[in-house]
Amino acid sequence: MIRFYFHPTPNPAKISLFLEEAGLPYEIVPIDTKKGEQHSSEFRAINPNGKVPAIVDTDGAGGKEIRVFDSNAILIYLAEKTGKFLGAVEDRGELLSWLMFIASGLGPFSGQAVHFQHVAPAGNDYGVNRYRKEIERHYRVMDDHLAGREFVVGGSYTIADMSLWGWIERAAFVMKSDAPLDPYPNLKKWYQGICARPAVESARKIGSDHAFKSEMDDVAKRALFPSNYS
């Protein structure tokens, strides 16, 4: 059993997709980040950084419970555990490279683009421009790479596709646009291909029966950005 610490945001979405694709038994543990539940001592024992997603594998190596945090670390761990979605051995360098590109570039810059466009006080034009332009650059890198390709790495569906999907699924919010992928036809075609997979619809429904806090009020801002208030 995998205990999956979840909030309906892009990084947990990657793990939702893997779990549905792999057919692993799992249990959802909702973590309402706008209420500050990620800062509880119980959750910090799972992820000291206080971020979702995280998992506990109750059947880890030697039959022991194993915690894993950070979405890309979880994807690698689960892929190695199940032997699924790792691609061909000769493509492992490419797989790791694109995973790290998403982990250190496209993902964090998407998060900052969201912050400055949707959360930060008005007047941060430099921040808005900085992160929007970087996201456009990251999308262009992916669009160029995906020309003539069905998948991010090699000829098969891998955790690199799942990792990228988690953020591209929220492209409209990240780019503050109704048609964010139109300038990136290869990325758009890839995204449509991934979304045609049956597991995507199941992944989208994970956590839908839980009433997560939706208001971005002062309580939520203090929970999500505590360093701004220290």
Tab-separated table of N, CA and C in Angstrom, residues 11 23 41 46 92 162 169:
chain	number	residue	atom	x	y	z
A	11	ASN	N	2.309	19.254	-8.845
A	11	ASN	CA	3.271	18.212	-8.481
A	11	ASN	C	2.604	16.931	-7.981
A	23	GLY	N	-1.481	0.984	-11.601
A	23	GLY	CA	-2.431	0.126	-10.899
A	23	GLY	C	-1.982	-0.258	-9.505
A	41	SER	N	3.450	18.680	12.667
A	41	SER	CA	4.591	17.837	13.019
A	41	SER	C	4.452	16.450	12.396
A	46	ILE	N	7.095	13.233	7.593
A	46	ILE	CA	7.101	12.593	6.269
A	46	ILE	C	7.941	13.413	5.297
A	92	ARG	N	18.309	6.123	-20.568
A	92	ARG	CA	18.262	6.549	-19.167
A	92	ARG	C	18.863	7.942	-18.965
A	162	MET	N	4.891	11.912	-17.535
A	162	MET	CA	4.021	12.160	-16.383
A	162	MET	C	4.431	13.437	-15.665
A	169	GLU	N	-0.795	20.428	-17.672
A	169	GLU	CA	-2.226	20.331	-17.343
A	169	GLU	C	-2.757	21.670	-16.803
